[in-house]
Amino acid sequence: MQSSPLTLKEQKRIEALKSLNILDSENEREYDDITDLAAAICDTPIAIVSLVDRHRQWFKAKIGIDICEVDREHSFCTHAIENPYEIMEVNDARLDPRFKDNPYTFGDDAIIFYAGAPLIDSDGNALGTLCVIDHKPRKLTDIQLSSLDKLAKQVVKLFKLHAYNSHLKDKETELKETNTKLKNFAGVVSHDMKMPLANMIVTFDILKAKYAKNLDEGGLEYLSNLKQSAFKMSDYITNILAHYESDYITNEAGLHQVFDIHELLENIEEMLDINDNCEIEFPEHNREIKANKIALEQIFLNLIGNSIKYNDKDVIKIKVAFEEDNYNYYFSIQDNGIGIPEEEKKRVFELFSTVASEDRNGNIGNGIGLSTVRKLIFNLGGKIDIKSKVGIGTTIKFSIEKK
């Protein structure tokens, strides 16, 4: 037979089929399992999940047949989708006027028996069929017909899942592209701003040294405020760069090295310029580990730095603990700081989210550090958790995967 004219209904059906993005896709076990079940239940040598395209019938899954598609002109399924709400059963194609001259009804592998359950989407479009075929005349029982119909509905559910996953992959690709553009933009802007800010800071010091005698107390205070603002902006830019460079840091295999934990924490103390009013307790037993040292330093710099900044006690107390098993390293950082309200814990790791109004020195945070910490830990195959009580302190536990 000739393929159906491209009516408005047929055009809509073809568009629905194309939107699935499933034609000519790879084999998938879920579909193969359904054809296996259909053939077993109906006791036929052949079962096919077929999709009826404009000029062809393509097989998404099949058992008992080698070809992957046929011309629609000779397609049995084309007839089946014309009545989408019932199974088309052909007991003997040689006696059916629609198929008696069809080339597939002749030869050793002739299609004599056919039963096709239409695959109908939520808009009523018959996209194809789940069909069973035999080389001899036969008739399905009511139970077999019912089972074939139920299996066809499962195929449609797989179509929906395929379309949803395909949509998610497209969105993921789109988000990655957008994130790359933002990352590149942030990198360019940040690098271009750091040098002018550094020049501004040096200029403030030169102005103060050269013209201090000509400025009153208010003028000197203005200069000091400008300098502090420049420092804050520089720190903000540094944190943005660290956030976007975290992917590179954690993906670089060459950054893994062997070092001991006490050595790492001693370096952190030097970087943070710890004062006498801060006590940091190292893990009782020093251990040698193999990990991404740069990433781990970044994590500890942020977490211990926050324990110091967001602390209202006369003596800041920080305790670092360590454990390990066959798969992960486990760290915890406990402090006696201001704590985090229960309702705020969920958003502390969000980018640009700040919980405390100001730190120990009256400065306002930028909400980048903890977001970077979470990103680094996630990229290292780990998890992070917070337990905190306002006015008492915070304990942050995190893990990283062993390599």
Short mmCIF file of C-alpha atoms in Angstrom, two decimals:
data_model
loop_
_atom_site.label_atom_id
_atom_site.label_comp_id
_atom_site.label_asym_id
_atom_site.label_seq_id
_atom_site.Cartn_x
_atom_site.Cartn_y
_atom_site.Cartn_z
CA MET A 1 0.00 0.00 0.00
CA GLN A 2 1.02 3.65 -0.40
CA SER A 3 1.84 5.67 2.71
CA SER A 4 -0.97 7.82 4.05
CA PRO A 5 -1.28 11.41 2.79
CA LEU A 6 0.28 13.96 5.12
CA THR A 7 -2.93 15.22 6.68
CA LEU A 8 -2.93 17.65 9.60
CA LYS A 9 -3.45 14.71 11.96
CA GLU A 10 -0.58 12.78 10.39
CA GLN A 11 1.69 15.83 10.50
CA LYS A 12 0.93 16.21 14.21
CA ARG A 13 1.68 12.52 14.76
CA ILE A 14 5.03 12.73 12.95
CA GLU A 15 6.00 15.84 14.91
CA ALA A 16 5.18 14.04 18.17
CA LEU A 17 7.33 11.10 17.10
CA LYS A 18 10.26 13.34 16.16
CA SER A 19 10.00 15.21 19.48
CA LEU A 20 10.86 11.99 21.33
CA ASN A 21 14.33 12.09 19.76
CA ILE A 22 14.30 8.30 19.77
CA LEU A 23 14.44 7.35 16.09
CA ASP A 24 17.72 5.59 15.21
CA SER A 25 18.77 5.55 18.88
CA GLU A 26 20.90 2.78 20.38
CA ASN A 27 19.50 -0.47 21.71
CA GLU A 28 18.20 -0.26 25.28
CA ARG A 29 17.69 -3.25 27.51
CA GLU A 30 14.33 -2.05 28.85
CA TYR A 31 12.79 -2.20 25.39
CA ASP A 32 14.48 -5.52 24.60
CA ASP A 33 13.01 -7.00 27.80
CA ILE A 34 9.51 -5.99 26.71
CA THR A 35 9.85 -7.65 23.31
CA ASP A 36 11.16 -10.79 25.03
CA LEU A 37 8.12 -10.79 27.32
CA ALA A 38 5.67 -10.12 24.49
CA ALA A 39 7.07 -13.02 22.43
CA ALA A 40 7.00 -15.35 25.44
CA ILE A 41 3.46 -14.44 26.50
CA CYS A 42 2.02 -14.60 22.98
CA ASP A 43 4.14 -17.66 22.06
CA THR A 44 5.41 -16.08 18.85
CA PRO A 45 8.91 -16.20 17.33
CA ILE A 46 8.92 -12.47 16.61
CA ALA A 47 8.12 -9.37 18.68
CA ILE A 48 8.91 -5.77 17.74
CA VAL A 49 8.68 -2.28 19.23
CA SER A 50 8.15 -0.36 16.00
CA LEU A 51 7.87 3.35 15.29
CA VAL A 52 6.04 4.48 12.15
CA ASP A 53 7.93 7.37 10.53
CA ARG A 54 6.87 9.30 7.40
CA HIS A 55 8.23 6.80 4.87
CA ARG A 56 9.48 3.91 7.00
CA GLN A 57 8.78 1.71 9.97
CA TRP A 58 11.81 1.62 12.31
CA PHE A 59 12.40 -0.99 15.01
CA LYS A 60 13.45 0.29 18.43
CA ALA A 61 13.62 -3.26 19.80
CA LYS A 62 13.11 -6.66 18.23
CA ILE A 63 13.45 -10.40 18.77
CA GLY A 64 13.39 -13.07 16.06
CA ILE A 65 14.14 -10.73 13.15
CA ASP A 66 17.38 -9.25 11.78
CA ILE A 67 16.28 -6.18 9.83
CA CYS A 68 15.99 -2.79 11.55
CA GLU A 69 13.35 -1.13 9.37
CA VAL A 70 10.99 -1.63 6.43
CA ASP A 71 9.37 0.68 3.89
CA ARG A 72 6.12 2.06 5.19
CA GLU A 73 4.50 1.00 1.94
CA HIS A 74 4.64 -2.63 3.13
CA SER A 75 4.17 -1.90 6.85
CA PHE A 76 1.53 -3.83 8.78
CA CYS A 77 1.83 -1.31 11.63
CA THR A 78 0.65 1.54 9.39
CA HIS A 79 -2.75 -0.13 9.37
CA ALA A 80 -2.61 -0.83 13.11
CA ILE A 81 -2.18 2.85 14.05
CA GLU A 82 -5.24 3.85 12.03
CA ASN A 83 -7.40 2.51 14.89
CA PRO A 84 -5.21 3.54 17.81
CA TYR A 85 -7.47 2.36 20.64
CA GLU A 86 -7.66 -1.31 19.72
CA ILE A 87 -5.25 -4.11 18.93
CA MET A 88 -5.18 -5.07 15.28
CA GLU A 89 -5.04 -8.85 14.90
CA VAL A 90 -4.52 -10.48 11.51
CA ASN A 91 -5.00 -14.25 11.85
CA ASP A 92 -3.88 -15.09 8.31
CA ALA A 93 -2.41 -12.30 6.19
CA ARG A 94 -2.73 -14.40 3.04
CA LEU A 95 -6.51 -14.15 3.33
CA ASP A 96 -6.61 -10.44 4.21
CA PRO A 97 -7.19 -8.10 1.20
CA ARG A 98 -4.81 -5.54 2.73
CA PHE A 99 -1.84 -7.93 2.78
CA LYS A 100 -2.41 -10.73 0.28
CA ASP A 101 -0.11 -8.99 -2.24
CA ASN A 102 2.39 -7.77 0.37
CA PRO A 103 5.88 -9.22 -0.35
CA TYR A 104 6.36 -9.99 3.35
CA THR A 105 3.52 -12.54 3.24
CA PHE A 106 5.56 -14.82 0.92
CA GLY A 107 8.62 -16.97 1.46
CA ASP A 108 10.05 -19.04 4.31
CA ASP A 109 9.92 -16.11 6.76
CA ALA A 110 6.50 -14.89 5.66
CA ILE A 111 4.37 -12.81 8.01
CA ILE A 112 1.21 -14.90 8.31
CA PHE A 113 0.00 -13.87 11.76
CA TYR A 114 0.24 -10.31 13.11
CA ALA A 115 -1.05 -8.57 16.23
CA GLY A 116 -0.15 -4.94 16.95
CA ALA A 117 -1.00 -2.87 20.03
CA PRO A 118 -0.71 0.87 19.17
CA LEU A 119 1.70 3.00 21.22
CA ILE A 120 -0.37 6.09 22.07
CA ASP A 121 1.09 9.21 23.67
CA SER A 122 -0.79 11.51 26.06
CA ASP A 123 -2.09 13.59 23.12
CA GLY A 124 -3.64 10.56 21.40
CA ASN A 125 -0.95 10.21 18.74
CA ALA A 126 -0.28 6.60 17.69
CA LEU A 127 3.50 6.59 17.31
CA GLY A 128 3.94 2.94 16.43
CA THR A 129 3.09 -0.47 17.85
CA LEU A 130 4.23 -3.29 20.04
CA CYS A 131 3.58 -6.18 17.67
CA VAL A 132 4.00 -9.94 17.65
CA ILE A 133 4.40 -12.00 14.46
CA ASP A 134 4.25 -15.66 13.52
CA HIS A 135 4.89 -17.62 10.33
CA LYS A 136 1.64 -19.57 10.63
CA PRO A 137 -2.02 -18.71 11.21
CA ARG A 138 -3.13 -18.34 14.82
CA LYS A 139 -5.30 -16.39 17.25
CA LEU A 140 -4.35 -14.82 20.57
CA THR A 141 -6.34 -15.53 23.72
CA ASP A 142 -8.01 -12.74 25.65
CA ILE A 143 -5.27 -12.95 28.30
CA GLN A 144 -2.56 -12.64 25.64
CA LEU A 145 -4.29 -9.65 24.03
CA SER A 146 -4.68 -7.98 27.43
CA SER A 147 -1.03 -8.63 28.26
CA LEU A 148 0.10 -7.22 24.92
CA ASP A 149 -1.92 -4.06 25.58
CA LYS A 150 -0.41 -3.64 29.05
CA LEU A 151 3.12 -4.11 27.72
CA ALA A 152 2.40 -1.48 25.04
CA LYS A 153 1.48 0.98 27.80
CA GLN A 154 4.82 0.25 29.48
CA VAL A 155 6.60 1.09 26.22
CA VAL A 156 4.84 4.47 26.16
CA LYS A 157 6.04 5.11 29.72
CA LEU A 158 9.58 4.36 28.56
CA PHE A 159 9.08 6.88 25.73
CA LYS A 160 8.10 9.54 28.30
CA LEU A 161 11.14 8.72 30.41
CA HIS A 162 13.39 8.87 27.34
CA ALA A 163 11.98 12.28 26.37
CA TYR A 164 12.41 13.58 29.92
CA ASN A 165 16.02 12.35 30.14
CA SER A 166 16.76 13.81 26.73
CA HIS A 167 15.35 17.15 27.91
CA LEU A 168 17.50 16.99 31.06
CA LYS A 169 20.62 16.30 28.99
CA ASP A 170 19.87 19.31 26.79
CA LYS A 171 19.39 21.48 29.88
CA GLU A 172 22.58 20.12 31.41
CA THR A 173 24.51 20.98 28.26
CA GLU A 174 22.93 24.44 28.21
CA LEU A 175 23.80 25.02 31.88
CA LYS A 176 27.39 23.88 31.33
CA GLU A 177 27.77 26.28 28.43
CA THR A 178 26.28 29.13 30.46
CA ASN A 179 28.48 28.30 33.45
CA THR A 180 31.57 28.25 31.24
CA LYS A 181 30.68 31.68 29.86
CA LEU A 182 30.10 33.04 33.38
CA LYS A 183 33.35 31.46 34.57
CA ASN A 184 35.30 33.02 31.70
CA PHE A 185 33.60 36.37 32.25
CA ALA A 186 34.31 36.28 36.00
CA GLY A 187 37.93 35.36 35.34
CA VAL A 188 38.51 38.15 32.85
CA VAL A 189 36.75 40.80 34.93
CA SER A 190 38.40 39.69 38.16
CA HIS A 191 41.91 39.62 36.74
CA ASP A 192 41.39 42.99 35.07
CA MET A 193 40.19 44.50 38.36
CA LYS A 194 42.85 43.13 40.71
CA MET A 195 45.71 45.23 39.35
CA PRO A 196 43.84 48.57 39.48
CA LEU A 197 42.74 47.75 43.04
CA ALA A 198 46.31 46.94 44.04
CA ASN A 199 47.40 50.28 42.59
CA MET A 200 44.64 52.05 44.52
CA ILE A 201 45.75 50.48 47.80
CA VAL A 202 49.38 51.53 47.20
CA THR A 203 48.20 55.02 46.21
CA PHE A 204 46.26 55.40 49.48
CA ASP A 205 49.42 54.61 51.43
CA ILE A 206 51.46 57.11 49.35
CA LEU A 207 48.84 59.84 49.84
CA LYS A 208 48.72 59.20 53.57
CA ALA A 209 52.51 59.26 53.91
CA LYS A 210 53.00 62.33 51.74
CA TYR A 211 50.03 64.50 52.69
CA ALA A 212 49.16 63.37 56.22
CA LYS A 213 50.21 66.75 57.63
CA ASN A 214 47.85 68.53 55.26
CA LEU A 215 44.82 66.39 56.16
CA ASP A 216 42.67 66.68 59.23
CA GLU A 217 41.38 63.67 61.15
CA GLY A 218 38.32 63.40 58.91
CA GLY A 219 40.44 63.37 55.76
CA LEU A 220 42.69 60.63 57.12
CA GLU A 221 39.60 58.62 58.06
CA TYR A 222 38.24 58.96 54.52
CA LEU A 223 41.52 57.63 53.13
CA SER A 224 41.44 54.74 55.58
CA ASN A 225 37.85 53.88 54.64
CA LEU A 226 38.71 53.97 50.95
CA LYS A 227 41.64 51.65 51.54
CA GLN A 228 39.50 49.19 53.52
CA SER A 229 36.89 49.23 50.76
CA ALA A 230 39.59 48.43 48.20
CA PHE A 231 40.81 45.54 50.37
CA LYS A 232 37.25 44.19 50.63
CA MET A 233 36.80 44.38 46.87
CA SER A 234 40.14 42.64 46.33
CA ASP A 235 39.15 39.89 48.77
CA TYR A 236 35.79 39.54 47.03
CA ILE A 237 37.49 39.13 43.65
CA THR A 238 39.96 36.60 45.06
CA ASN A 239 37.07 34.53 46.41
CA ILE A 240 35.21 34.63 43.09
CA LEU A 241 38.31 33.41 41.29
CA ALA A 242 38.78 30.64 43.86
CA HIS A 243 35.17 29.56 43.40
CA TYR A 244 35.43 29.27 39.62
CA GLU A 245 38.92 27.75 39.70
CA SER A 246 37.79 25.02 42.12
CA ASP A 247 36.85 22.73 39.22
CA TYR A 248 40.34 22.97 37.79
CA ILE A 249 41.96 22.40 41.18
CA THR A 250 39.97 19.24 41.89
CA ASN A 251 40.22 17.82 38.37
CA GLU A 252 44.00 18.12 38.16
CA ALA A 253 45.35 14.64 39.00
CA GLY A 254 48.89 15.93 39.46
CA LEU A 255 47.85 17.91 42.54
CA HIS A 256 47.51 14.72 44.64
CA GLN A 257 50.47 14.27 46.94
CA VAL A 258 51.50 12.62 50.21
CA PHE A 259 51.63 14.85 53.31
CA ASP A 260 50.81 14.69 56.99
CA ILE A 261 47.85 16.43 58.60
CA HIS A 262 49.80 18.36 61.24
CA GLU A 263 52.03 19.84 58.53
CA LEU A 264 48.93 20.93 56.61
CA LEU A 265 47.37 22.60 59.67
CA GLU A 266 50.65 24.32 60.60
CA ASN A 267 50.68 25.86 57.12
CA ILE A 268 47.09 27.01 57.65
CA GLU A 269 48.05 28.67 60.94
CA GLU A 270 50.83 30.58 59.19
CA MET A 271 48.57 31.67 56.35
CA LEU A 272 45.88 32.91 58.75
CA ASP A 273 48.46 34.59 61.02
CA ILE A 274 46.91 33.09 64.18
CA ASN A 275 47.09 35.34 67.30
CA ASP A 276 47.57 34.36 70.95
CA ASN A 277 43.82 34.62 71.57
CA CYS A 278 43.19 31.62 69.28
CA GLU A 279 43.84 28.01 70.27
CA ILE A 280 43.78 25.34 67.57
CA GLU A 281 43.85 21.73 68.71
CA PHE A 282 45.26 19.35 66.12
CA PRO A 283 44.16 15.70 65.77
CA GLU A 284 45.67 13.61 68.58
CA HIS A 285 47.41 11.23 66.17
CA ASN A 286 49.23 12.67 63.20
CA ARG A 287 48.54 10.74 59.98
CA GLU A 288 50.10 10.74 56.55
CA ILE A 289 47.52 10.95 53.76
CA LYS A 290 47.47 11.13 49.98
CA ALA A 291 45.10 13.78 48.72
CA ASN A 292 44.73 16.97 46.73
CA LYS A 293 46.70 19.21 49.06
CA ILE A 294 45.83 22.51 47.38
CA ALA A 295 42.10 21.77 47.51
CA LEU A 296 42.30 20.63 51.13
CA GLU A 297 44.22 23.78 52.07
CA GLN A 298 41.52 25.87 50.44
CA ILE A 299 38.84 24.02 52.42
CA PHE A 300 40.62 24.42 55.76
CA LEU A 301 41.50 28.06 55.09
CA ASN A 302 37.83 28.86 54.62
CA LEU A 303 36.47 26.76 57.47
CA ILE A 304 39.08 27.66 60.11
CA GLY A 305 39.06 31.26 58.89
CA ASN A 306 35.28 31.38 59.48
CA SER A 307 35.68 29.82 62.93
CA ILE A 308 37.99 32.71 63.79
CA LYS A 309 36.06 35.52 62.11
CA TYR A 310 32.61 34.54 63.39
CA ASN A 311 33.55 34.16 67.03
CA ASP A 312 32.56 36.43 69.93
CA LYS A 313 34.56 34.73 72.70
CA ASP A 314 37.66 36.25 74.33
CA VAL A 315 39.59 33.07 73.58
CA ILE A 316 38.80 31.37 70.27
CA LYS A 317 38.92 27.58 70.55
CA ILE A 318 39.05 25.33 67.49
CA LYS A 319 39.40 21.55 67.51
CA VAL A 320 40.29 19.60 64.38
CA ALA A 321 39.63 15.83 64.32
CA PHE A 322 40.49 13.18 61.76
CA GLU A 323 39.46 9.61 60.96
CA GLU A 324 39.68 7.34 57.93
CA ASP A 325 38.41 4.05 56.53
CA ASN A 326 39.20 2.09 53.39
CA TYR A 327 37.40 4.56 51.15
CA ASN A 328 37.36 8.05 52.69
CA TYR A 329 39.14 10.57 54.90
CA TYR A 330 36.90 12.23 57.51
CA PHE A 331 37.56 15.65 59.07
CA SER A 332 35.70 17.76 61.60
CA ILE A 333 36.26 21.34 62.74
CA GLN A 334 34.61 22.33 66.03
CA ASP A 335 34.61 25.90 67.35
CA ASN A 336 33.11 27.96 70.16
CA GLY A 337 31.87 30.72 67.86
CA ILE A 338 28.57 32.54 67.47
CA GLY A 339 26.80 29.54 65.92
CA ILE A 340 24.29 29.32 63.08
CA PRO A 341 20.51 29.52 63.56
CA GLU A 342 18.76 26.26 62.66
CA GLU A 343 16.63 27.90 59.97
CA GLU A 344 19.74 29.31 58.26
CA LYS A 345 21.79 26.10 58.02
CA LYS A 346 20.27 25.05 54.69
CA ARG A 347 21.42 28.15 52.85
CA VAL A 348 24.90 28.72 54.28
CA PHE A 349 26.47 26.92 51.31
CA GLU A 350 24.57 28.91 48.69
CA LEU A 351 26.68 31.24 46.57
CA PHE A 352 26.56 34.86 47.81
CA SER A 353 24.47 33.84 50.84
CA THR A 354 25.51 35.37 54.18
CA VAL A 355 24.09 34.40 57.57
CA ALA A 356 25.90 36.59 60.10
CA SER A 357 25.41 40.35 59.80
CA GLU A 358 29.11 40.96 60.46
CA ASP A 359 32.24 39.15 61.63
CA ARG A 360 34.47 39.65 64.71
CA ASN A 361 36.02 42.76 63.20
CA GLY A 362 32.76 44.30 62.03
CA ASN A 363 33.17 43.27 58.39
CA ILE A 364 30.36 41.81 56.27
CA GLY A 365 31.04 38.51 54.48
CA ASN A 366 30.55 37.98 50.74
CA GLY A 367 28.94 34.52 50.89
CA ILE A 368 31.42 32.91 48.51
CA GLY A 369 33.78 30.95 50.78
CA LEU A 370 31.41 28.23 52.01
CA SER A 371 29.96 27.78 48.53
CA THR A 372 33.49 27.15 47.27
CA VAL A 373 34.11 24.72 50.14
CA ARG A 374 31.02 22.67 49.26
CA LYS A 375 32.00 22.65 45.58
CA LEU A 376 35.54 21.49 46.36
CA ILE A 377 34.34 18.73 48.69
CA PHE A 378 31.73 17.54 46.19
CA ASN A 379 34.32 17.44 43.41
CA LEU A 380 36.59 15.40 45.70
CA GLY A 381 33.82 12.81 46.09
CA GLY A 382 32.88 13.86 49.62
CA LYS A 383 30.04 15.22 51.71
CA ILE A 384 29.70 18.03 54.25
CA ASP A 385 27.42 18.48 57.24
CA ILE A 386 26.87 21.22 59.84
CA LYS A 387 25.76 21.01 63.45
CA SER A 388 25.47 24.29 65.31
CA LYS A 389 23.95 26.02 68.33
CA VAL A 390 23.65 29.78 68.53
CA GLY A 391 26.00 31.22 71.14
CA ILE A 392 27.74 27.89 71.74
CA GLY A 393 29.53 27.00 68.52
CA THR A 394 29.59 25.07 65.27
CA THR A 395 30.90 21.68 64.17
CA ILE A 396 31.46 21.08 60.48
CA LYS A 397 32.17 17.54 59.34
CA PHE A 398 33.27 16.65 55.84
CA SER A 399 34.79 13.75 53.94
CA ILE A 400 36.89 13.34 50.82
CA GLU A 401 37.29 10.19 48.79
CA LYS A 402 40.59 8.33 48.84
CA LYS A 403 42.36 8.02 45.50
#
